[in-house]
PDB file of C-alpha atoms (C1' of nucleotides) in Angstrom:
ATOM      1  CA  MET F   1       0.007   0.006  -0.011  1.00  0.00           C
ATOM      2  CA  GLY F   2       2.870   2.372   0.603  1.00  0.00           C
ATOM      3  CA  HIS F   3       1.182   4.641   3.081  1.00  0.00           C
ATOM      4  CA  GLY F   4      -0.275   3.163   6.232  1.00  0.00           C
ATOM      5  CA  ALA F   5      -2.623   4.710   8.767  1.00  0.00           C
ATOM      6  CA  ALA F   6      -3.440   3.407  12.210  1.00  0.00           C
ATOM      7  CA  PRO F   7      -7.142   3.707  13.077  1.00  0.00           C
ATOM      8  CA  PRO F   8      -7.946   6.422  15.615  1.00  0.00           C
ATOM      9  CA  PRO F   9      -9.474   5.097  18.858  1.00  0.00           C
ATOM     10  CA  SER F  10     -11.524   8.102  19.810  1.00  0.00           C
ATOM     11  CA  SER F  11      -9.745  11.248  18.806  1.00  0.00           C
ATOM     12  CA  ALA F  12     -10.938  14.335  20.600  1.00  0.00           C
ATOM     13  CA  PRO F  13      -9.104  17.401  19.279  1.00  0.00           C
ATOM     14  CA  ARG F  14      -7.004  18.798  22.071  1.00  0.00           C
ATOM     15  CA  THR F  15      -6.202  22.030  20.300  1.00  0.00           C
ATOM     16  CA  ARG F  16      -8.736  24.526  19.056  1.00  0.00           C
ATOM     17  CA  LEU F  17      -9.386  24.518  15.366  1.00  0.00           C
ATOM     18  CA  ASP F  18      -7.844  27.609  13.794  1.00  0.00           C
ATOM     19  CA  ALA F  19      -9.031  29.260  10.604  1.00  0.00           C
ATOM     20  CA  ALA F  20      -6.200  27.813   8.517  1.00  0.00           C
ATOM     21  CA  SER F  21      -6.871  24.245   9.594  1.00  0.00           C
ATOM     22  CA  ALA F  22     -10.573  24.772   9.140  1.00  0.00           C
ATOM     23  CA  ALA F  23      -9.989  25.809   5.565  1.00  0.00           C
ATOM     24  CA  LYS F  24      -7.841  22.768   4.968  1.00  0.00           C
ATOM     25  CA  VAL F  25     -10.352  20.353   6.466  1.00  0.00           C
ATOM     26  CA  ALA F  26     -13.224  22.019   4.691  1.00  0.00           C
ATOM     27  CA  THR F  27     -11.449  21.787   1.375  1.00  0.00           C
ATOM     28  CA  ALA F  28     -10.784  18.091   1.844  1.00  0.00           C
ATOM     29  CA  LEU F  29     -14.330  17.428   2.940  1.00  0.00           C
ATOM     30  CA  GLN F  30     -15.727  19.115  -0.118  1.00  0.00           C
ATOM     31  CA  ALA F  31     -14.414  16.100  -1.975  1.00  0.00           C
ATOM     32  CA  LEU F  32     -16.903  13.932  -0.100  1.00  0.00           C
ATOM     33  CA  ALA F  33     -19.681  16.474  -0.197  1.00  0.00           C
ATOM     34  CA  THR F  34     -21.059  15.576  -3.582  1.00  0.00           C
ATOM     35  CA  PRO F  35     -22.894  12.404  -4.595  1.00  0.00           C
ATOM     36  CA  SER F  36     -20.806  11.842  -7.688  1.00  0.00           C
ATOM     37  CA  ARG F  37     -17.427  12.063  -5.967  1.00  0.00           C
ATOM     38  CA  LEU F  38     -18.687  10.142  -2.957  1.00  0.00           C
ATOM     39  CA  LEU F  39     -19.814   7.306  -5.227  1.00  0.00           C
ATOM     40  CA  ILE F  40     -16.432   7.363  -6.940  1.00  0.00           C
ATOM     41  CA  LEU F  41     -14.569   7.210  -3.659  1.00  0.00           C
ATOM     42  CA  ALA F  42     -16.865   4.581  -2.208  1.00  0.00           C
ATOM     43  CA  ARG F  43     -16.329   2.429  -5.258  1.00  0.00           C
ATOM     44  CA  LEU F  44     -12.580   2.841  -5.115  1.00  0.00           C
ATOM     45  CA  ARG F  45     -12.826   1.925  -1.461  1.00  0.00           C
ATOM     46  CA  GLU F  46     -13.576  -1.623  -2.647  1.00  0.00           C
ATOM     47  CA  GLY F  47     -10.532  -1.740  -4.864  1.00  0.00           C
ATOM     48  CA  PRO F  48      -8.735  -0.145  -7.815  1.00  0.00           C
ATOM     49  CA  LEU F  49     -10.580   0.337 -11.035  1.00  0.00           C
ATOM     50  CA  ALA F  50      -9.983   1.786 -14.469  1.00  0.00           C
ATOM     51  CA  ALA F  51     -11.449   5.188 -15.295  1.00  0.00           C
ATOM     52  CA  THR F  52     -14.036   4.089 -17.818  1.00  0.00           C
ATOM     53  CA  GLU F  53     -15.242   1.137 -15.746  1.00  0.00           C
ATOM     54  CA  LEU F  54     -15.432   3.443 -12.772  1.00  0.00           C
ATOM     55  CA  ALA F  55     -17.512   5.931 -14.673  1.00  0.00           C
ATOM     56  CA  ALA F  56     -19.848   3.158 -15.797  1.00  0.00           C
ATOM     57  CA  GLU F  57     -20.264   1.776 -12.280  1.00  0.00           C
ATOM     58  CA  VAL F  58     -21.142   5.079 -10.743  1.00  0.00           C
ATOM     59  CA  GLY F  59     -23.378   5.947 -13.653  1.00  0.00           C
ATOM     60  CA  MET F  60     -21.789   9.069 -15.046  1.00  0.00           C
ATOM     61  CA  GLU F  61     -20.147  10.114 -18.285  1.00  0.00           C
ATOM     62  CA  GLN F  62     -16.444   9.544 -18.708  1.00  0.00           C
ATOM     63  CA  SER F  63     -15.805  13.232 -19.081  1.00  0.00           C
ATOM     64  CA  ALA F  64     -17.624  14.223 -15.936  1.00  0.00           C
ATOM     65  CA  CYS F  65     -15.967  11.406 -14.048  1.00  0.00           C
ATOM     66  CA  SER F  66     -12.562  12.385 -15.314  1.00  0.00           C
ATOM     67  CA  HIS F  67     -13.110  15.953 -14.159  1.00  0.00           C
ATOM     68  CA  GLN F  68     -13.923  14.762 -10.683  1.00  0.00           C
ATOM     69  CA  LEU F  69     -11.015  12.364 -10.683  1.00  0.00           C
ATOM     70  CA  ARG F  70      -8.755  15.223 -11.578  1.00  0.00           C
ATOM     71  CA  LEU F  71     -10.054  17.137  -8.602  1.00  0.00           C
ATOM     72  CA  LEU F  72      -9.585  14.143  -6.311  1.00  0.00           C
ATOM     73  CA  ARG F  73      -6.077  13.646  -7.680  1.00  0.00           C
ATOM     74  CA  THR F  74      -5.184  17.267  -7.134  1.00  0.00           C
ATOM     75  CA  LEU F  75      -6.357  16.973  -3.575  1.00  0.00           C
ATOM     76  CA  GLY F  76      -4.265  13.880  -3.115  1.00  0.00           C
ATOM     77  CA  LEU F  77      -7.151  11.570  -2.273  1.00  0.00           C
ATOM     78  CA  VAL F  78      -6.751   9.218  -5.210  1.00  0.00           C
ATOM     79  CA  VAL F  79      -3.885   8.201  -7.482  1.00  0.00           C
ATOM     80  CA  GLY F  80      -4.022   7.160 -11.089  1.00  0.00           C
ATOM     81  CA  THR F  81      -1.341   4.983 -12.649  1.00  0.00           C
ATOM     82  CA  ARG F  82      -1.201   4.127 -16.300  1.00  0.00           C
ATOM     83  CA  SER F  83      -1.442   0.492 -17.295  1.00  0.00           C
ATOM     84  CA  GLY F  84      -1.508   0.090 -21.025  1.00  0.00           C
ATOM     85  CA  ARG F  85      -4.239   2.246 -22.460  1.00  0.00           C
ATOM     86  CA  GLN F  86      -6.118   2.593 -19.276  1.00  0.00           C
ATOM     87  CA  VAL F  87      -5.438   4.381 -16.006  1.00  0.00           C
ATOM     88  CA  MET F  88      -6.067   2.470 -12.833  1.00  0.00           C
ATOM     89  CA  TYR F  89      -7.402   4.557 -10.016  1.00  0.00           C
ATOM     90  CA  SER F  90      -7.167   3.788  -6.335  1.00  0.00           C
ATOM     91  CA  LEU F  91      -7.403   5.529  -3.000  1.00  0.00           C
ATOM     92  CA  TYR F  92      -4.196   7.196  -1.921  1.00  0.00           C
ATOM     93  CA  ASP F  93      -4.238   6.349   1.749  1.00  0.00           C
ATOM     94  CA  ASP F  94      -5.757   4.278   4.449  1.00  0.00           C
ATOM     95  CA  HIS F  95      -6.676   7.638   5.895  1.00  0.00           C
ATOM     96  CA  VAL F  96      -8.847   8.266   2.870  1.00  0.00           C
ATOM     97  CA  ALA F  97     -10.466   4.873   3.248  1.00  0.00           C
ATOM     98  CA  GLU F  98     -11.192   5.420   6.918  1.00  0.00           C
ATOM     99  CA  LEU F  99     -12.406   8.913   6.314  1.00  0.00           C
ATOM    100  CA  ILE F 100     -14.934   7.545   3.854  1.00  0.00           C
ATOM    101  CA  ASP F 101     -15.957   4.747   6.191  1.00  0.00           C
ATOM    102  CA  GLN F 102     -16.399   6.956   9.202  1.00  0.00           C
ATOM    103  CA  ALA F 103     -18.251   9.600   7.267  1.00  0.00           C
ATOM    104  CA  ILE F 104     -20.719   7.113   5.821  1.00  0.00           C
ATOM    105  CA  TYR F 105     -21.143   5.345   9.132  1.00  0.00           C
ATOM    106  CA  HIS F 106     -21.880   8.422  11.212  1.00  0.00           C
ATOM    107  CA  VAL F 107     -24.047  10.113   8.658  1.00  0.00           C
ATOM    108  CA  GLU F 108     -26.105   6.977   8.163  1.00  0.00           C
ATOM    109  CA  HIS F 109     -26.785   7.017  11.900  1.00  0.00           C
ATOM    110  CA  LEU F 110     -27.962  10.596  11.829  1.00  0.00           C
ATOM    111  CA  HIS F 111     -31.557  11.840  11.976  1.00  0.00           C
ATOM    112  CA  LEU F 112     -31.375  14.082   8.979  1.00  0.00           C
ATOM    113  CA  GLY F 113     -33.889  16.511   7.578  1.00  0.00           C
ATOM    114  CA  ILE F 114     -35.596  17.128  10.889  1.00  0.00           C
ATOM    115  CA  SER F 115     -36.189  20.793  10.316  1.00  0.00           C
ATOM    116  CA  ASP F 116     -37.172  22.216  13.679  1.00  0.00           C
ATOM    117  CA  PRO F 117     -38.322  25.769  14.118  1.00  0.00           C
ATOM    118  CA  PRO F 118     -35.823  27.858  16.083  1.00  0.00           C
ATOM    119  CA  ALA F 119     -36.986  27.057  19.626  1.00  0.00           C
ATOM    120  CA  ARG F 120     -40.390  27.674  21.157  1.00  0.00           C
ATOM    121  CA  PRO F 121     -40.980  28.315  24.875  1.00  0.00           C
TER     122      PRO F 121
ATOM    123  CA  MET H   1     -27.474  14.226  26.374  1.00  0.00           C
ATOM    124  CA  GLY H   2     -30.590  12.550  25.189  1.00  0.00           C
ATOM    125  CA  HIS H   3     -29.185  10.823  22.142  1.00  0.00           C
ATOM    126  CA  GLY H   4     -26.214   8.522  22.594  1.00  0.00           C
ATOM    127  CA  ALA H   5     -23.920   7.013  20.031  1.00  0.00           C
ATOM    128  CA  ALA H   6     -21.488   4.182  20.537  1.00  0.00           C
ATOM    129  CA  PRO H   7     -18.129   4.788  18.827  1.00  0.00           C
ATOM    130  CA  PRO H   8     -17.523   2.668  15.735  1.00  0.00           C
ATOM    131  CA  PRO H   9     -14.533   0.330  16.063  1.00  0.00           C
ATOM    132  CA  SER H  10     -13.600   0.099  12.410  1.00  0.00           C
ATOM    133  CA  SER H  11     -16.668   0.222  10.283  1.00  0.00           C
ATOM    134  CA  ALA H  12     -16.188  -1.127   6.790  1.00  0.00           C
ATOM    135  CA  PRO H  13     -19.387  -0.756   4.781  1.00  0.00           C
ATOM    136  CA  ARG H  14     -20.690  -4.205   3.944  1.00  0.00           C
ATOM    137  CA  THR H  15     -23.251  -3.025   1.470  1.00  0.00           C
ATOM    138  CA  ARG H  16     -22.519  -1.021  -1.635  1.00  0.00           C
ATOM    139  CA  LEU H  17     -23.351   2.648  -1.450  1.00  0.00           C
ATOM    140  CA  ASP H  18     -26.417   3.374  -3.536  1.00  0.00           C
ATOM    141  CA  ALA H  19     -27.254   6.681  -5.129  1.00  0.00           C
ATOM    142  CA  ALA H  20     -29.861   7.602  -2.503  1.00  0.00           C
ATOM    143  CA  SER H  21     -27.509   7.024   0.405  1.00  0.00           C
ATOM    144  CA  ALA H  22     -24.744   8.843  -1.410  1.00  0.00           C
ATOM    145  CA  ALA H  23     -26.988  11.854  -1.757  1.00  0.00           C
ATOM    146  CA  LYS H  24     -27.837  11.716   1.935  1.00  0.00           C
ATOM    147  CA  VAL H  25     -24.232  11.419   3.039  1.00  0.00           C
ATOM    148  CA  ALA H  26     -23.097  14.097   0.617  1.00  0.00           C
ATOM    149  CA  THR H  27     -25.750  16.478   1.890  1.00  0.00           C
ATOM    150  CA  ALA H  28     -24.702  15.956   5.467  1.00  0.00           C
ATOM    151  CA  LEU H  29     -21.053  16.341   4.631  1.00  0.00           C
ATOM    152  CA  GLN H  30     -21.659  19.616   2.888  1.00  0.00           C
ATOM    153  CA  ALA H  31     -22.311  20.957   6.350  1.00  0.00           C
ATOM    154  CA  LEU H  32     -18.683  20.307   7.222  1.00  0.00           C
ATOM    155  CA  ALA H  33     -17.355  21.365   3.856  1.00  0.00           C
ATOM    156  CA  THR H  34     -17.121  25.057   4.512  1.00  0.00           C
ATOM    157  CA  PRO H  35     -14.707  26.837   6.899  1.00  0.00           C
ATOM    158  CA  SER H  36     -17.425  28.902   8.541  1.00  0.00           C
ATOM    159  CA  ARG H  37     -19.695  25.980   9.398  1.00  0.00           C
ATOM    160  CA  LEU H  38     -16.769  23.803  10.378  1.00  0.00           C
ATOM    161  CA  LEU H  39     -15.573  26.437  12.811  1.00  0.00           C
ATOM    162  CA  ILE H  40     -19.074  26.727  14.203  1.00  0.00           C
ATOM    163  CA  LEU H  41     -19.382  22.985  14.695  1.00  0.00           C
ATOM    164  CA  ALA H  42     -15.862  22.621  16.071  1.00  0.00           C
ATOM    165  CA  ARG H  43     -16.614  25.332  18.602  1.00  0.00           C
ATOM    166  CA  LEU H  44     -19.905  23.730  19.616  1.00  0.00           C
ATOM    167  CA  ARG H  45     -17.953  20.505  19.956  1.00  0.00           C
ATOM    168  CA  GLU H  46     -16.428  22.025  23.075  1.00  0.00           C
ATOM    169  CA  GLY H  47     -19.754  22.892  24.560  1.00  0.00           C
ATOM    170  CA  PRO H  48     -23.000  24.839  24.083  1.00  0.00           C
ATOM    171  CA  LEU H  49     -22.822  28.506  23.321  1.00  0.00           C
ATOM    172  CA  ALA H  50     -25.178  31.379  22.601  1.00  0.00           C
ATOM    173  CA  ALA H  51     -25.545  32.574  19.030  1.00  0.00           C
ATOM    174  CA  THR H  52     -23.873  35.934  19.374  1.00  0.00           C
ATOM    175  CA  GLU H  53     -20.984  34.616  21.397  1.00  0.00           C
ATOM    176  CA  LEU H  54     -20.572  31.846  18.878  1.00  0.00           C
ATOM    177  CA  ALA H  55     -20.470  34.308  16.013  1.00  0.00           C
ATOM    178  CA  ALA H  56     -17.871  36.352  17.855  1.00  0.00           C
ATOM    179  CA  GLU H  57     -15.667  33.354  18.568  1.00  0.00           C
ATOM    180  CA  VAL H  58     -15.633  32.114  15.006  1.00  0.00           C
ATOM    181  CA  GLY H  59     -15.189  35.641  13.718  1.00  0.00           C
ATOM    182  CA  MET H  60     -18.230  36.174  11.600  1.00  0.00           C
ATOM    183  CA  GLU H  61     -21.207  38.481  11.587  1.00  0.00           C
ATOM    184  CA  GLN H  62     -24.270  37.470  13.526  1.00  0.00           C
ATOM    185  CA  SER H  63     -26.355  37.424  10.418  1.00  0.00           C
ATOM    186  CA  ALA H  64     -24.051  35.168   8.472  1.00  0.00           C
ATOM    187  CA  CYS H  65     -23.688  32.893  11.477  1.00  0.00           C
ATOM    188  CA  SER H  66     -27.414  32.736  11.967  1.00  0.00           C
ATOM    189  CA  HIS H  67     -27.901  31.743   8.347  1.00  0.00           C
ATOM    190  CA  GLN H  68     -25.477  28.891   8.758  1.00  0.00           C
ATOM    191  CA  LEU H  69     -26.979  27.870  12.058  1.00  0.00           C
ATOM    192  CA  ARG H  70     -30.332  27.688  10.372  1.00  0.00           C
ATOM    193  CA  LEU H  71     -28.863  25.372   7.768  1.00  0.00           C
ATOM    194  CA  LEU H  72     -27.269  23.197  10.436  1.00  0.00           C
ATOM    195  CA  ARG H  73     -30.529  23.135  12.359  1.00  0.00           C
ATOM    196  CA  THR H  74     -32.480  22.139   9.297  1.00  0.00           C
ATOM    197  CA  LEU H  75     -30.057  19.308   8.728  1.00  0.00           C
ATOM    198  CA  GLY H  76     -30.442  18.218  12.334  1.00  0.00           C
ATOM    199  CA  LEU H  77     -26.805  18.650  13.250  1.00  0.00           C
ATOM    200  CA  VAL H  78     -27.337  21.297  15.911  1.00  0.00           C
ATOM    201  CA  VAL H  79     -30.180  22.313  18.175  1.00  0.00           C
ATOM    202  CA  GLY H  80     -31.015  25.728  19.500  1.00  0.00           C
ATOM    203  CA  THR H  81     -32.996  26.217  22.694  1.00  0.00           C
ATOM    204  CA  ARG H  82     -34.162  29.547  23.952  1.00  0.00           C
ATOM    205  CA  SER H  83     -32.919  30.713  27.316  1.00  0.00           C
ATOM    206  CA  GLY H  84     -34.082  34.196  28.097  1.00  0.00           C
ATOM    207  CA  ARG H  85     -33.168  36.485  25.258  1.00  0.00           C
ATOM    208  CA  GLN H  86     -30.528  34.248  23.863  1.00  0.00           C
ATOM    209  CA  VAL H  87     -30.585  30.931  22.111  1.00  0.00           C
ATOM    210  CA  MET H  88     -28.140  28.324  23.262  1.00  0.00           C
ATOM    211  CA  TYR H  89     -26.761  26.168  20.503  1.00  0.00           C
ATOM    212  CA  SER H  90     -25.294  22.717  20.876  1.00  0.00           C
ATOM    213  CA  LEU H  91     -24.521  19.676  18.810  1.00  0.00           C
ATOM    214  CA  TYR H  92     -27.482  17.377  18.339  1.00  0.00           C
ATOM    215  CA  ASP H  93     -25.751  14.051  18.708  1.00  0.00           C
ATOM    216  CA  ASP H  94     -22.651  12.234  19.734  1.00  0.00           C
ATOM    217  CA  HIS H  95     -22.627  11.113  16.121  1.00  0.00           C
ATOM    218  CA  VAL H  96     -22.173  14.702  15.084  1.00  0.00           C
ATOM    219  CA  ALA H  97     -19.349  15.140  17.585  1.00  0.00           C
ATOM    220  CA  GLU H  98     -17.599  12.010  16.402  1.00  0.00           C
ATOM    221  CA  LEU H  99     -18.129  12.872  12.792  1.00  0.00           C
ATOM    222  CA  ILE H 100     -16.394  16.181  13.398  1.00  0.00           C
ATOM    223  CA  ASP H 101     -13.577  14.541  15.339  1.00  0.00           C
ATOM    224  CA  GLN H 102     -12.921  11.856  12.784  1.00  0.00           C
ATOM    225  CA  ALA H 103     -13.109  14.232   9.880  1.00  0.00           C
ATOM    226  CA  ILE H 104     -10.612  16.616  11.424  1.00  0.00           C
ATOM    227  CA  TYR H 105      -8.329  13.813  12.522  1.00  0.00           C
ATOM    228  CA  HIS H 106      -8.119  12.040   9.196  1.00  0.00           C
ATOM    229  CA  VAL H 107      -7.891  15.162   7.094  1.00  0.00           C
ATOM    230  CA  GLU H 108      -5.138  16.540   9.284  1.00  0.00           C
ATOM    231  CA  HIS H 109      -3.183  13.352   8.583  1.00  0.00           C
ATOM    232  CA  LEU H 110      -3.580  13.719   4.864  1.00  0.00           C
ATOM    233  CA  HIS H 111      -0.992  14.894   2.371  1.00  0.00           C
ATOM    234  CA  LEU H 112      -3.148  17.504   0.717  1.00  0.00           C
ATOM    235  CA  GLY H 113      -2.488  19.647  -2.306  1.00  0.00           C
ATOM    236  CA  ILE H 114      -0.052  17.218  -3.885  1.00  0.00           C
ATOM    237  CA  SER H 115      -1.166  17.829  -7.410  1.00  0.00           C
ATOM    238  CA  ASP H 116       0.386  15.044  -9.473  1.00  0.00           C
ATOM    239  CA  PRO H 117       0.099  14.944 -13.219  1.00  0.00           C
ATOM    240  CA  PRO H 118      -2.138  12.088 -14.438  1.00  0.00           C
ATOM    241  CA  ALA H 119       0.434   9.307 -14.566  1.00  0.00           C
ATOM    242  CA  ARG H 120       3.670   9.177 -16.561  1.00  0.00           C
ATOM    243  CA  PRO H 121       5.311   5.919 -17.801  1.00  0.00           C
TER     244      PRO H 121
ATOM    245  C1'  DG K   1       0.536   5.520 -41.099  1.00  0.00           C
ATOM    246  C1'  DG K   2      -4.221   5.106 -39.693  1.00  0.00           C
ATOM    247  C1'  DA K   3      -8.170   3.545 -37.086  1.00  0.00           C
ATOM    248  C1'  DA K   4     -10.193   2.519 -32.747  1.00  0.00           C
ATOM    249  C1'  DC K   5      -9.825   2.794 -27.953  1.00  0.00           C
ATOM    250  C1'  DA K   6      -8.947   5.182 -23.159  1.00  0.00           C
ATOM    251  C1'  DG K   7      -8.597   9.242 -21.032  1.00  0.00           C
ATOM    252  C1'  DT K   8      -7.860  14.213 -20.428  1.00  0.00           C
ATOM    253  C1'  DT K   9      -8.731  19.002 -21.046  1.00  0.00           C
ATOM    254  C1'  DG K  10     -10.999  23.535 -21.923  1.00  0.00           C
ATOM    255  C1'  DA K  11     -14.832  26.593 -22.604  1.00  0.00           C
ATOM    256  C1'  DA K  12     -19.622  27.501 -21.601  1.00  0.00           C
ATOM    257  C1'  DC K  13     -23.678  26.982 -19.117  1.00  0.00           C
ATOM    258  C1'  DA K  14     -26.906  26.512 -15.312  1.00  0.00           C
ATOM    259  C1'  DA K  15     -27.393  25.961 -10.611  1.00  0.00           C
ATOM    260  C1'  DT K  16     -26.078  26.384  -6.047  1.00  0.00           C
ATOM    261  C1'  DG K  17     -24.382  28.793  -2.244  1.00  0.00           C
ATOM    262  C1'  DA K  18     -22.136  32.023   1.179  1.00  0.00           C
ATOM    263  C1'  DT K  19     -22.107  36.616   2.545  1.00  0.00           C
ATOM    264  C1'  DT K  20     -23.934  41.378   3.214  1.00  0.00           C
ATOM    265  C1'  DC K  21     -27.486  44.754   4.100  1.00  0.00           C
ATOM    266  C1'  DA K  22     -31.653  45.868   5.836  1.00  0.00           C
ATOM    267  C1'  DT K  23     -35.624  44.727   8.219  1.00  0.00           C
ATOM    268  C1'  DG K  24     -38.515  41.997  11.251  1.00  0.00           C
ATOM    269  C1'  DT K  25     -39.651  39.177  15.540  1.00  0.00           C
ATOM    270  C1'  DG K  26     -39.258  38.181  20.306  1.00  0.00           C
ATOM    271  C1'  DT K  27     -37.600  39.301  24.964  1.00  0.00           C
ATOM    272  C1'  DT K  28     -36.131  41.919  29.006  1.00  0.00           C
ATOM    273  C1'  DC K  29     -36.092  45.896  31.778  1.00  0.00           C
ATOM    274  C1'  DA K  30     -36.966  50.655  32.992  1.00  0.00           C
TER     275       DA K  30
ATOM    276  C1'  DT B   1     -45.006  51.774  26.535  1.00  0.00           C
ATOM    277  C1'  DG B   2     -40.822  52.083  24.761  1.00  0.00           C
ATOM    278  C1'  DA B   3     -35.944  51.422  24.272  1.00  0.00           C
ATOM    279  C1'  DA B   4     -32.250  48.187  23.962  1.00  0.00           C
ATOM    280  C1'  DC B   5     -30.748  43.656  23.264  1.00  0.00           C
ATOM    281  C1'  DA B   6     -30.522  38.846  20.894  1.00  0.00           C
ATOM    282  C1'  DC B   7     -31.538  36.618  17.018  1.00  0.00           C
ATOM    283  C1'  DA B   8     -33.960  35.384  12.632  1.00  0.00           C
ATOM    284  C1'  DT B   9     -35.267  36.318   8.021  1.00  0.00           C
ATOM    285  C1'  DG B  10     -35.541  37.992   3.110  1.00  0.00           C
ATOM    286  C1'  DA B  11     -33.719  39.881  -0.985  1.00  0.00           C
ATOM    287  C1'  DA B  12     -29.683  40.781  -3.662  1.00  0.00           C
ATOM    288  C1'  DT B  13     -25.077  40.013  -4.973  1.00  0.00           C
ATOM    289  C1'  DC B  14     -20.979  37.725  -6.040  1.00  0.00           C
ATOM    290  C1'  DA B  15     -18.307  33.669  -6.312  1.00  0.00           C
ATOM    291  C1'  DT B  16     -18.053  28.378  -6.880  1.00  0.00           C
ATOM    292  C1'  DT B  17     -19.034  24.521  -9.006  1.00  0.00           C
ATOM    293  C1'  DG B  18     -20.818  20.276 -11.430  1.00  0.00           C
ATOM    294  C1'  DT B  19     -22.028  18.917 -15.890  1.00  0.00           C
ATOM    295  C1'  DT B  20     -22.052  18.833 -20.963  1.00  0.00           C
ATOM    296  C1'  DC B  21     -20.050  19.378 -25.484  1.00  0.00           C
ATOM    297  C1'  DA B  22     -16.267  19.329 -28.267  1.00  0.00           C
ATOM    298  C1'  DA B  23     -11.676  18.730 -29.263  1.00  0.00           C
ATOM    299  C1'  DC B  24      -7.229  16.942 -28.016  1.00  0.00           C
ATOM    300  C1'  DT B  25      -3.300  13.597 -26.215  1.00  0.00           C
ATOM    301  C1'  DG B  26      -1.675   9.076 -25.780  1.00  0.00           C
ATOM    302  C1'  DT B  27      -1.791   4.015 -26.693  1.00  0.00           C
ATOM    303  C1'  DT B  28      -2.468  -0.343 -29.040  1.00  0.00           C
ATOM    304  C1'  DC B  29      -2.945  -3.081 -33.124  1.00  0.00           C
ATOM    305  C1'  DC B  30      -3.631  -3.773 -38.086  1.00  0.00           C
TER     306       DC B  30
END
DNA sequence: GGAACAGTTGAACAATGATTCATGTGTTCA
DNA sequence: TGAACACATGAATCATTGTTCAACTGTTCC
């Protein structure tokens, strides 16, 4: 794998989140904040895949998928290595894999869409 | 706390992520995908806080902060309860708290911004 | 070389979204 | 009642962004 990542037990941030770190984290999380990219990442979570196959599996056009892959590459979340004509894509890190897992897990256990009016006495 | 949430040991998704779930997860993650909201959530992670104080601590105008709080409320990530003139805001869940923790942790351990050209032989 | 395949890239477009400004609602206290 | 405070809300603006269309690079095989 190249880059390992030990799973975090229960990581409470000791230091306060500053604006710079917030921007960094927010930027990285934007990669998971869209259905298309999330499907791409979730699929790559199961194993490497070529670009065209990937596009087909997540149900989007090659061009659109390639654009998103470029973004994910630029962010360092995925890597693409040429193999003949095709480019095999895979997740960069175990951190990426775990980030995806944790995000999906926690969000799935959330009560979403419960719009409550802003507090009534 | 009201709503508890046991920490996930190492949750690998057994089932494939469908489009509907992807949309749900993506929507929830958009809440963490902006510096302003992330700062708000990270601050609330440390404990409840009134709206104006919160806005001051994260360095944004009350109006802007209120708009984002409304969004977070609608998503069910935070709750606001009136207490006199002011409205105390806090995270809804332990899931929200853990989601924030895990996101920050993993992203901080990422090698971001390493834009690599799309594979060279 | 040329055709077919695999993927990338750029411009353009529509949609979404975060912030600001101004105003409105609700609450306390004099 | 009225002023001051705490917060919410609506419209408008400006910036991002995801997708499509079209063209382009690179690779294999005849």
